[in-house]
PDB file of C-alpha atoms in Angstrom:
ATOM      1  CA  UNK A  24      83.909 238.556 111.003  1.00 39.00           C
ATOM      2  CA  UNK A  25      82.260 235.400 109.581  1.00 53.00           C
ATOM      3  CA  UNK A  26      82.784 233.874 106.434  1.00 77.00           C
ATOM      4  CA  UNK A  27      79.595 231.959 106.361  1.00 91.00           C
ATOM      5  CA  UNK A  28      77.408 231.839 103.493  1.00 97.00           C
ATOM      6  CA  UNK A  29      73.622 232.098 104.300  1.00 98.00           C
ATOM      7  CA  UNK A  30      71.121 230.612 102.207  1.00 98.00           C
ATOM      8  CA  UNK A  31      67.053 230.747 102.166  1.00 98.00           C
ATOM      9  CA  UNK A  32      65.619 227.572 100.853  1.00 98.00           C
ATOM     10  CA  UNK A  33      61.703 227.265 100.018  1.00 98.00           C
ATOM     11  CA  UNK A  34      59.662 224.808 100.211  1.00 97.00           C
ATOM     12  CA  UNK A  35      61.892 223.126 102.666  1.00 97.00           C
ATOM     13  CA  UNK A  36      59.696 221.093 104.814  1.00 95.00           C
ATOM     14  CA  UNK A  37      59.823 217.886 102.392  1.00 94.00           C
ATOM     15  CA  UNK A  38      61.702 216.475  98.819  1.00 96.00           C
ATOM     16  CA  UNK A  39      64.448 218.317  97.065  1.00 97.00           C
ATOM     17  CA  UNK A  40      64.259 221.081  99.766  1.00 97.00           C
ATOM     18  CA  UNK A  41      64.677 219.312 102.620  1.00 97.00           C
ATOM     19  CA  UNK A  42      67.279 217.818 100.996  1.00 98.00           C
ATOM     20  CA  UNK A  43      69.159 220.833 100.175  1.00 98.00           C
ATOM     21  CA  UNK A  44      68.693 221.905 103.588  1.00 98.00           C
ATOM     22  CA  UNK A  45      70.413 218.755 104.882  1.00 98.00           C
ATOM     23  CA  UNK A  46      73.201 219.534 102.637  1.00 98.00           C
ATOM     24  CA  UNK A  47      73.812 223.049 102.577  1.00 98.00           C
ATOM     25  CA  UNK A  48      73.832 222.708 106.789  1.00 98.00           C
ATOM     26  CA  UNK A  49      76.651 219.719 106.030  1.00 98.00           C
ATOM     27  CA  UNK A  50      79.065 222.316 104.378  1.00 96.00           C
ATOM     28  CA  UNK A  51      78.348 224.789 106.577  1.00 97.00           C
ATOM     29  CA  UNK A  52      76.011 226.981 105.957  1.00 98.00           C
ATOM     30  CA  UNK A  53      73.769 228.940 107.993  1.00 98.00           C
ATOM     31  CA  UNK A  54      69.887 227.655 106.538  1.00 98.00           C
ATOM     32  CA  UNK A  55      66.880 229.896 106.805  1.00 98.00           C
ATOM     33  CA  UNK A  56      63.843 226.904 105.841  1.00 98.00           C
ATOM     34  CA  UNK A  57      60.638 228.144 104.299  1.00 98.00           C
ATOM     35  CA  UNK A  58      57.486 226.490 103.861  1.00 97.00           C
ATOM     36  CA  UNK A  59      54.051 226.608 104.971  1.00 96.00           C
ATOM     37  CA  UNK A  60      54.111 223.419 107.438  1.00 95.00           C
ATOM     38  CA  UNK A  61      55.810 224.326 110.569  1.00 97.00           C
ATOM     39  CA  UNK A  62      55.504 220.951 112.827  1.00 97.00           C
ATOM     40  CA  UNK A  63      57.927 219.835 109.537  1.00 96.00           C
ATOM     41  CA  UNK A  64      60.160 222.672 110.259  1.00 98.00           C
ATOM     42  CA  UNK A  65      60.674 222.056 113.781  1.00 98.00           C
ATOM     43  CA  UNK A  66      61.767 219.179 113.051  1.00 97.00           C
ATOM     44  CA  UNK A  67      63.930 219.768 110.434  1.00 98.00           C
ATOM     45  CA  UNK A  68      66.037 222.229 112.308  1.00 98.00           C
ATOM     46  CA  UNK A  69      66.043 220.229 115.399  1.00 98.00           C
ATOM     47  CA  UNK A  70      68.081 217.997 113.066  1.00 98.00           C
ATOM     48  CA  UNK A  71      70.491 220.419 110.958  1.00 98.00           C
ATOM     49  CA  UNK A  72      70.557 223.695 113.011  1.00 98.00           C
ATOM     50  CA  UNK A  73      68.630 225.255 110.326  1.00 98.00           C
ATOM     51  CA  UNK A  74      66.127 228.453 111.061  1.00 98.00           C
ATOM     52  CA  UNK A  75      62.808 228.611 110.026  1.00 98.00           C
ATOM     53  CA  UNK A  76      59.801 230.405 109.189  1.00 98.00           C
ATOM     54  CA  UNK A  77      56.604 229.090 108.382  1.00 98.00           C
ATOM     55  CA  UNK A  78      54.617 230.584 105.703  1.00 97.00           C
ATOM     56  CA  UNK A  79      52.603 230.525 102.966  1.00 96.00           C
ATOM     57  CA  UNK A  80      54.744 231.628  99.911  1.00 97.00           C
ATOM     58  CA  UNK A  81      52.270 232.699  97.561  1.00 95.00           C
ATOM     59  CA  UNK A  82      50.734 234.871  99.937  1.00 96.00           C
ATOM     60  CA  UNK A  83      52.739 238.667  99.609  1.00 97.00           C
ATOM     61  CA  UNK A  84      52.379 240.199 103.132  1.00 98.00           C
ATOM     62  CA  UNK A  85      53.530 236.505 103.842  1.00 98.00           C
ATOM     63  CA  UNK A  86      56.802 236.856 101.942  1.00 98.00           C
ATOM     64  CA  UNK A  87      57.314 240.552 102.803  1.00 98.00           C
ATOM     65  CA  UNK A  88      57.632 239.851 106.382  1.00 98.00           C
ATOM     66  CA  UNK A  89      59.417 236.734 105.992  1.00 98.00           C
ATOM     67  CA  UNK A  90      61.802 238.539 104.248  1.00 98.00           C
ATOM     68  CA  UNK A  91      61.948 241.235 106.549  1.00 98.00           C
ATOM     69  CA  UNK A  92      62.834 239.052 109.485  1.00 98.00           C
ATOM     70  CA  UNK A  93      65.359 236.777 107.606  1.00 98.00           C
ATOM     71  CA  UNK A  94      67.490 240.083 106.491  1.00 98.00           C
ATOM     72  CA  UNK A  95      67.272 241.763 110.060  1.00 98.00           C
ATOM     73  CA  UNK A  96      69.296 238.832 110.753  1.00 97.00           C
ATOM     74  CA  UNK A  97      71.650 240.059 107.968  1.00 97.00           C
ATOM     75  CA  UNK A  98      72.275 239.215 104.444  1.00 97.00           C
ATOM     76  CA  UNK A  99      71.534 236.363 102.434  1.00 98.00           C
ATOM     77  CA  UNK A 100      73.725 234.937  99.469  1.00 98.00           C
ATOM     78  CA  UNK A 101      71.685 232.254  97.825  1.00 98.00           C
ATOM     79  CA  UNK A 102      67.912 231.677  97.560  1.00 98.00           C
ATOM     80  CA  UNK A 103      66.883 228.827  96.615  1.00 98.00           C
ATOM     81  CA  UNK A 104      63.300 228.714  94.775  1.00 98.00           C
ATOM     82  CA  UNK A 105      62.149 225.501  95.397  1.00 97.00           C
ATOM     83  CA  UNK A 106      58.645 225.873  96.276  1.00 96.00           C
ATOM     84  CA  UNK A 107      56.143 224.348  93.737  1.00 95.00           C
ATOM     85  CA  UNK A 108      54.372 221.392  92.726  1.00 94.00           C
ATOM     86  CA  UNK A 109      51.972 219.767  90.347  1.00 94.00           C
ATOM     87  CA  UNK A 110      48.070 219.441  90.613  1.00 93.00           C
ATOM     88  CA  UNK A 111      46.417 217.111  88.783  1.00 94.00           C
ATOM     89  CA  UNK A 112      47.086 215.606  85.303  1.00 94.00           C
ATOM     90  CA  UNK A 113      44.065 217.585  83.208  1.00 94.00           C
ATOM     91  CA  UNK A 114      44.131 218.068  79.619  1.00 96.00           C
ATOM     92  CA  UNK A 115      43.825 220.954  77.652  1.00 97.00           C
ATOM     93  CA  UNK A 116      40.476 220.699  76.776  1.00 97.00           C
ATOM     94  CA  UNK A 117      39.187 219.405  79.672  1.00 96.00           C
ATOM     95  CA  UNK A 118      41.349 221.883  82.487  1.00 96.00           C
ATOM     96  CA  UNK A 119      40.315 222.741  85.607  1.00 96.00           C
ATOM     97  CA  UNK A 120      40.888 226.431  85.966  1.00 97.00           C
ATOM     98  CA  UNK A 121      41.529 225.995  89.770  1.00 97.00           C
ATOM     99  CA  UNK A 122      44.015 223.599  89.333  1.00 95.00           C
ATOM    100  CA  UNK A 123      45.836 225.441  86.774  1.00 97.00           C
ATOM    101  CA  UNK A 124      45.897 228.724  89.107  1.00 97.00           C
ATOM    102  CA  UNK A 125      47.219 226.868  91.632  1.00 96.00           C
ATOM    103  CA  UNK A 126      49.629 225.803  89.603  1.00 96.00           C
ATOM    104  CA  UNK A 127      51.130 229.371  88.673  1.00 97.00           C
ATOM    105  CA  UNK A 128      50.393 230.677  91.968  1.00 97.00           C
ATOM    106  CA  UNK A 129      52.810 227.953  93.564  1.00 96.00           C
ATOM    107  CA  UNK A 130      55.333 227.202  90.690  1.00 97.00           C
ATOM    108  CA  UNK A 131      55.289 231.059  89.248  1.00 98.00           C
ATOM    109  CA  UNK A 132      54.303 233.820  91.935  1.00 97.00           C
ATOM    110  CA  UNK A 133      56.245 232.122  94.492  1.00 98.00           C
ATOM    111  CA  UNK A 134      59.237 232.298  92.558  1.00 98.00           C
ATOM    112  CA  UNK A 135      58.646 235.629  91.627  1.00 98.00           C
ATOM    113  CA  UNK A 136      57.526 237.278  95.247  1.00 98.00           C
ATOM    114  CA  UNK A 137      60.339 235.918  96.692  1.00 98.00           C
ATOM    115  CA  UNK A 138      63.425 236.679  94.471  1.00 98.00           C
ATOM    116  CA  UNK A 139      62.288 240.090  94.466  1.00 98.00           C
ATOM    117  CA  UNK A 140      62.052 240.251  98.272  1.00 98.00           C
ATOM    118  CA  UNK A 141      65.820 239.612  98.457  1.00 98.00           C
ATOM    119  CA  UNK A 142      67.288 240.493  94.861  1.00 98.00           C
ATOM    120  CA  UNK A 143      67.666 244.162  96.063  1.00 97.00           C
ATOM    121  CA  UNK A 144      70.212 243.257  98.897  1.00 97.00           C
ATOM    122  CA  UNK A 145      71.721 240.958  96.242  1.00 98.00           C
ATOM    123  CA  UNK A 146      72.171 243.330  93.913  1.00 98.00           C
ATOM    124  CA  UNK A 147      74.142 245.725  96.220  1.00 97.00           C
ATOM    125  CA  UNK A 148      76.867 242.867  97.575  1.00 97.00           C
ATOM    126  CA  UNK A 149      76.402 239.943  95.108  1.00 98.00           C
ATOM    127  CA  UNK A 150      73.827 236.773  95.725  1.00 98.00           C
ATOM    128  CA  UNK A 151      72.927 233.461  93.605  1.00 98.00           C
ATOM    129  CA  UNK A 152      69.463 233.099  92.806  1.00 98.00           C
ATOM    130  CA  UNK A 153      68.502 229.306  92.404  1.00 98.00           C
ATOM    131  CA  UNK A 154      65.203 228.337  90.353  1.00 98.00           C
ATOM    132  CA  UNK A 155      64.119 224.691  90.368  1.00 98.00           C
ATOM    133  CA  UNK A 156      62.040 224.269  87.381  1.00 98.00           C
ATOM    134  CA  UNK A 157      61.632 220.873  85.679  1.00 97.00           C
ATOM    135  CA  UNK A 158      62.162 219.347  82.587  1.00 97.00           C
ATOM    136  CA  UNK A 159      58.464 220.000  81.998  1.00 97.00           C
ATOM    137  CA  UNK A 160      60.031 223.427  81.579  1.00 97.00           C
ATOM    138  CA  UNK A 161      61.553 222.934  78.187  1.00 97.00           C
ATOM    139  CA  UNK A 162      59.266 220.556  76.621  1.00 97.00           C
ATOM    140  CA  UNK A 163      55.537 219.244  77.021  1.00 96.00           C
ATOM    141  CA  UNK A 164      53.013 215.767  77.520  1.00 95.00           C
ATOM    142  CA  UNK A 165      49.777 214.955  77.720  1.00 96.00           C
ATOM    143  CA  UNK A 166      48.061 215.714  80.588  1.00 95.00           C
ATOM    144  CA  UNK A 167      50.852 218.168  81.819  1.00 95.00           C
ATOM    145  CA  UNK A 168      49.713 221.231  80.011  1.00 97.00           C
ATOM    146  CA  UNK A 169      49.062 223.049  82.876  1.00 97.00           C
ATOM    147  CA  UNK A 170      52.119 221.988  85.147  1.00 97.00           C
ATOM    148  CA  UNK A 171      54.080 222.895  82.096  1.00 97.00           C
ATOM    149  CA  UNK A 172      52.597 226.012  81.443  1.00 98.00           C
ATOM    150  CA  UNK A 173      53.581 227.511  84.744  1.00 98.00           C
ATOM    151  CA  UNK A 174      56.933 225.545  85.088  1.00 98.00           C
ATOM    152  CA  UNK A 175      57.905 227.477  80.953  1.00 98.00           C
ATOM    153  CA  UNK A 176      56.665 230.767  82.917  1.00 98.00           C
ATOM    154  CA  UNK A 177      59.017 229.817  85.737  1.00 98.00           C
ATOM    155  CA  UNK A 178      61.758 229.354  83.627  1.00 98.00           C
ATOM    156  CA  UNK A 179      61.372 232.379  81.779  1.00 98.00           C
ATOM    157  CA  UNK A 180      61.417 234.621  84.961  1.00 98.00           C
ATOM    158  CA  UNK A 181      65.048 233.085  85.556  1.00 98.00           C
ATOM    159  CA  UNK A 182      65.994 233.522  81.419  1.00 98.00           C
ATOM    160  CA  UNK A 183      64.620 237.610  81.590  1.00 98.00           C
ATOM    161  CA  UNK A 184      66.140 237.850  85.241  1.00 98.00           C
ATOM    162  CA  UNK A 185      69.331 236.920  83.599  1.00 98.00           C
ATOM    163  CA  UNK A 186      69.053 239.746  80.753  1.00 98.00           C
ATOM    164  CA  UNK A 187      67.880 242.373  83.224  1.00 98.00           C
ATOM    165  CA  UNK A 188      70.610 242.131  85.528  1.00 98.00           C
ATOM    166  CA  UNK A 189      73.759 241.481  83.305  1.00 98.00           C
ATOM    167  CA  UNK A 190      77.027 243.089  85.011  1.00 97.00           C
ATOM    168  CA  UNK A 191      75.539 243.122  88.143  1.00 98.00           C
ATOM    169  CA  UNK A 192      76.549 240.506  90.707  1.00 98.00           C
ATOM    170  CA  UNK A 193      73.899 238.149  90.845  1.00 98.00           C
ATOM    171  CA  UNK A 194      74.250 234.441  88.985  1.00 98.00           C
ATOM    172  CA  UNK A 195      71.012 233.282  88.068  1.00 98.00           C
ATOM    173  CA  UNK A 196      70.516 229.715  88.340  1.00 98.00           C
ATOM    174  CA  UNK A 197      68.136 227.110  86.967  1.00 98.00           C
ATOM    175  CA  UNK A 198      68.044 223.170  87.845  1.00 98.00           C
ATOM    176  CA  UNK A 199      65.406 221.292  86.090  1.00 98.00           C
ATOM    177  CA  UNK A 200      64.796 217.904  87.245  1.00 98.00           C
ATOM    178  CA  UNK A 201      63.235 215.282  85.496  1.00 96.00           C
ATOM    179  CA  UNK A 202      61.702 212.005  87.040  1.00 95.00           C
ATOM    180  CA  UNK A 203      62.540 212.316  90.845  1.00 96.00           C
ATOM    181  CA  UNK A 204      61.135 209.920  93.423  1.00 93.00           C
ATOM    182  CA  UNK A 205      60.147 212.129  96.566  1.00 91.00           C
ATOM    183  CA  UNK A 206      57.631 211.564  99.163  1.00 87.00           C
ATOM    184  CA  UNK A 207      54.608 213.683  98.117  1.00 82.00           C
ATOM    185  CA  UNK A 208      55.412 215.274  94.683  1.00 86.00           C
ATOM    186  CA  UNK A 209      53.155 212.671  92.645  1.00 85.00           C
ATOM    187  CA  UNK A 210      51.214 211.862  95.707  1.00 84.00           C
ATOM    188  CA  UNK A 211      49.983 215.631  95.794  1.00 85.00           C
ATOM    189  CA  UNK A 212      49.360 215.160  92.253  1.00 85.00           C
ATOM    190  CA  UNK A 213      47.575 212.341  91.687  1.00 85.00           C
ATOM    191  CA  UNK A 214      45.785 211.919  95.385  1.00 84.00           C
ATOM    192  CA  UNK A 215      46.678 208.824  96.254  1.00 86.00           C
ATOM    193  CA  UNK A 216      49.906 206.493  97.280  1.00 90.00           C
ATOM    194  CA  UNK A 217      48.868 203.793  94.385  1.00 89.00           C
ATOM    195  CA  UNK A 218      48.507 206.403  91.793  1.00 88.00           C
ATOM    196  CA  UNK A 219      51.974 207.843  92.877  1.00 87.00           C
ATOM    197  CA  UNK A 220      53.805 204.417  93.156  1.00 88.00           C
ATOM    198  CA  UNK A 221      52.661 203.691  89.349  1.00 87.00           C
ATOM    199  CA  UNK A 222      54.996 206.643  88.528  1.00 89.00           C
ATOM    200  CA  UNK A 223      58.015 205.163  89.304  1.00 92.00           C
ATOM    201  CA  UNK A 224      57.257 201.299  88.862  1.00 92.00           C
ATOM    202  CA  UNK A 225      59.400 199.393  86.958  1.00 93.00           C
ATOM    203  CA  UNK A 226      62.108 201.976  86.806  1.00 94.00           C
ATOM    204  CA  UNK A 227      65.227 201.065  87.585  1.00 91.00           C
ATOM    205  CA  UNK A 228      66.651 204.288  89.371  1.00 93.00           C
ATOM    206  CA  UNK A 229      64.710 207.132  89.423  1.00 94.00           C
ATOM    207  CA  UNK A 230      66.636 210.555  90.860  1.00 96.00           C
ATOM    208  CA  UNK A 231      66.085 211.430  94.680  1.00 97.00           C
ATOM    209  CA  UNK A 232      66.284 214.706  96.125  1.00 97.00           C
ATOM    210  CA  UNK A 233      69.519 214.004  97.389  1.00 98.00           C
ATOM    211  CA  UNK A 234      70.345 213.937  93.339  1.00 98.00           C
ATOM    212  CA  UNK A 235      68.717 217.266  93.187  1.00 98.00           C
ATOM    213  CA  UNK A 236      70.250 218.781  95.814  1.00 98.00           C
ATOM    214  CA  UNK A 237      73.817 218.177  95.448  1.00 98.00           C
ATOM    215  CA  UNK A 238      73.451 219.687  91.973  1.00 98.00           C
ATOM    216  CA  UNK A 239      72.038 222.737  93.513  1.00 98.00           C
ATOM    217  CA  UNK A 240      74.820 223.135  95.926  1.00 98.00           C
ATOM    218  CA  UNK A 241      77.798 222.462  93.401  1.00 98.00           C
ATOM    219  CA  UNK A 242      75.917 224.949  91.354  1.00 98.00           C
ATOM    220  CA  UNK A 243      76.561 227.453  94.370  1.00 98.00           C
ATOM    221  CA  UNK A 244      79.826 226.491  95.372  1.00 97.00           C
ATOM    222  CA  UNK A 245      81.260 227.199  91.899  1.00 98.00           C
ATOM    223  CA  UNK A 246      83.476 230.179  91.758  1.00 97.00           C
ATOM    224  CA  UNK A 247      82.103 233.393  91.982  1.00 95.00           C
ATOM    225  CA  UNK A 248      82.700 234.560  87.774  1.00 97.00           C
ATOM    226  CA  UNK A 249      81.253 230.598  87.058  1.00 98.00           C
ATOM    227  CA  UNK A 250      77.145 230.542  86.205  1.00 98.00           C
ATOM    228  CA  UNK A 251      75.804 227.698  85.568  1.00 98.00           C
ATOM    229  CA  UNK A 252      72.641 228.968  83.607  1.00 98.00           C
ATOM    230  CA  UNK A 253      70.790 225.666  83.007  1.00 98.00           C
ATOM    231  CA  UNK A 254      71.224 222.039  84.492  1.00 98.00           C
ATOM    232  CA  UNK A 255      68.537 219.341  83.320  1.00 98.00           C
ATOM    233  CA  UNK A 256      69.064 216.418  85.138  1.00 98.00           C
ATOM    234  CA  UNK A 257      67.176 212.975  84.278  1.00 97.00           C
ATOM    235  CA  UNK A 258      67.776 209.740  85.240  1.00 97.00           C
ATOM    236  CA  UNK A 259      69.533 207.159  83.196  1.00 97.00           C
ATOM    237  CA  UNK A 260      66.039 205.556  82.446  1.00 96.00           C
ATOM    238  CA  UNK A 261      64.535 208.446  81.084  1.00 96.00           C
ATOM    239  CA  UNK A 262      65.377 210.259  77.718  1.00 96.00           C
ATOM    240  CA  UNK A 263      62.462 212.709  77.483  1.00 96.00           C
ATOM    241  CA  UNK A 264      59.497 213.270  79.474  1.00 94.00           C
ATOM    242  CA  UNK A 265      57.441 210.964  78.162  1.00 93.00           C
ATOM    243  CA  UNK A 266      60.028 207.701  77.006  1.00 96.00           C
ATOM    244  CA  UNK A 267      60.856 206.071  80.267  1.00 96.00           C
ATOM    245  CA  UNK A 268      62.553 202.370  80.528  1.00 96.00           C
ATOM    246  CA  UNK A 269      60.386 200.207  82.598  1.00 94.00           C
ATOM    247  CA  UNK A 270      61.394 196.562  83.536  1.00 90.00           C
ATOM    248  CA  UNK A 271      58.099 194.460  83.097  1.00 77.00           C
TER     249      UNK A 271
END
């Protein structure tokens, strides 16, 4: 009988998940990578020795069968909500509605469809349940509202989990990240490489999802009475989302 731990990570194909791919693989874990790109995914286990499935995580029948395969393979002890993302930098008063329900249908039902696709097996022989919010999840900017609003909802799905399912076996887990430097997170928000560059110029060190994702593992590696119920992680440059050292 094996001792391996088996993780699902979403939104694996780029950033923090790829990332935690990579390292879960390097201790020794057996990797089931989600995401909706599949040439990424090919790759991707080509390289670690991960499994995949490609699909689109806000989509239920999508999850449900996902799911379905993934545990006909056996259990799973960790899942790793990583899916998500940021559209657009609208404010309040001028929000576009599609962009904002995009927002929670990434960030929010995502997180949602697919912790209760494996929770019940979890529940029955123990399981970590891993939510990457952001620190947009505890506080707010201009411009943000509606990235915040579903990254808060996110949040509180992990803080109510946590409630519901007190002497059961199942840590509940959040990481929120502050200023990160991945390939496409700002370029998916803002649309173009120059707007996405201006992010991160003049900042000495932002994080990278390697940051990310050894704080996720360590998180799951603890022992098994240890939960580690909120990490926010920022780097040295920033002390709130909005006041960010920048050399001129």
């Amino acid at each position: 009988m094996t001792n391996t731990r088996r993780a699902v990570v979403t939104g694996a194909s780029t950033g923090i998940g790829e990332a935690t791919v990579r390292r879960l693989r390097a201790q020794g874990w057996d990797v089931v990578a989600l995401a909706r790109r599949e040439e990424r995914l090919v790759v991707l286990a080509n390289e670690t020795g991960c499994t995949y499935i490609a699909a689109d995580l806000s989509d239920e029948a999508q999850v449900t069968r996902a799911a379905e395969r993934i545990l006909a393979d056996g259990p799973v002890d960790a899942l790793v909500n990583n899916a998500g993302g940021a559209l657009g930098v609208d404010s309040v008063a001028e929000a576009d509605p599609q962009r904002w329900r995009g927002m929670y249908e990434r960030n929010v039902m995502t997180a949602l469809l697919c912790s209760r696709a494996f929770l019940p097996g979890m529940r029955e022989r123990g399981g970590d349940l891993v939510f990457l919010t952001s620190t947009a999840a505890h506080d707010t900017y201009p411009g943000g509202g509606g990235y915040v609003a579903a990254k808060h909802a996110e949040r509180i799905i992990a803080n109510t989990l946590r409630q519901e399912l007190v002497g059961e076996p199942v840590r509940i887990i959040e990481i929120a990240p502050g200023m990160v430097k991945t390939p496409e997170f700002s370029l998916n928000r803002l649309g173009s490489q120059e707007a996405a560059d201006k992010v991160y110029e003049g900042v000495a060190e932002p994080l990278v999802a390697e940051d990310i994702a050894d704080a996720i593992v360590w998180t799951l590696t603890r022992p098994s009475h240890v939960n580690i119920d909120s990490m926010i992680m920022r780097p040295v440059a920033q002390a709130t989302n909005t006041v960010v050292a920048r050399r001129k």
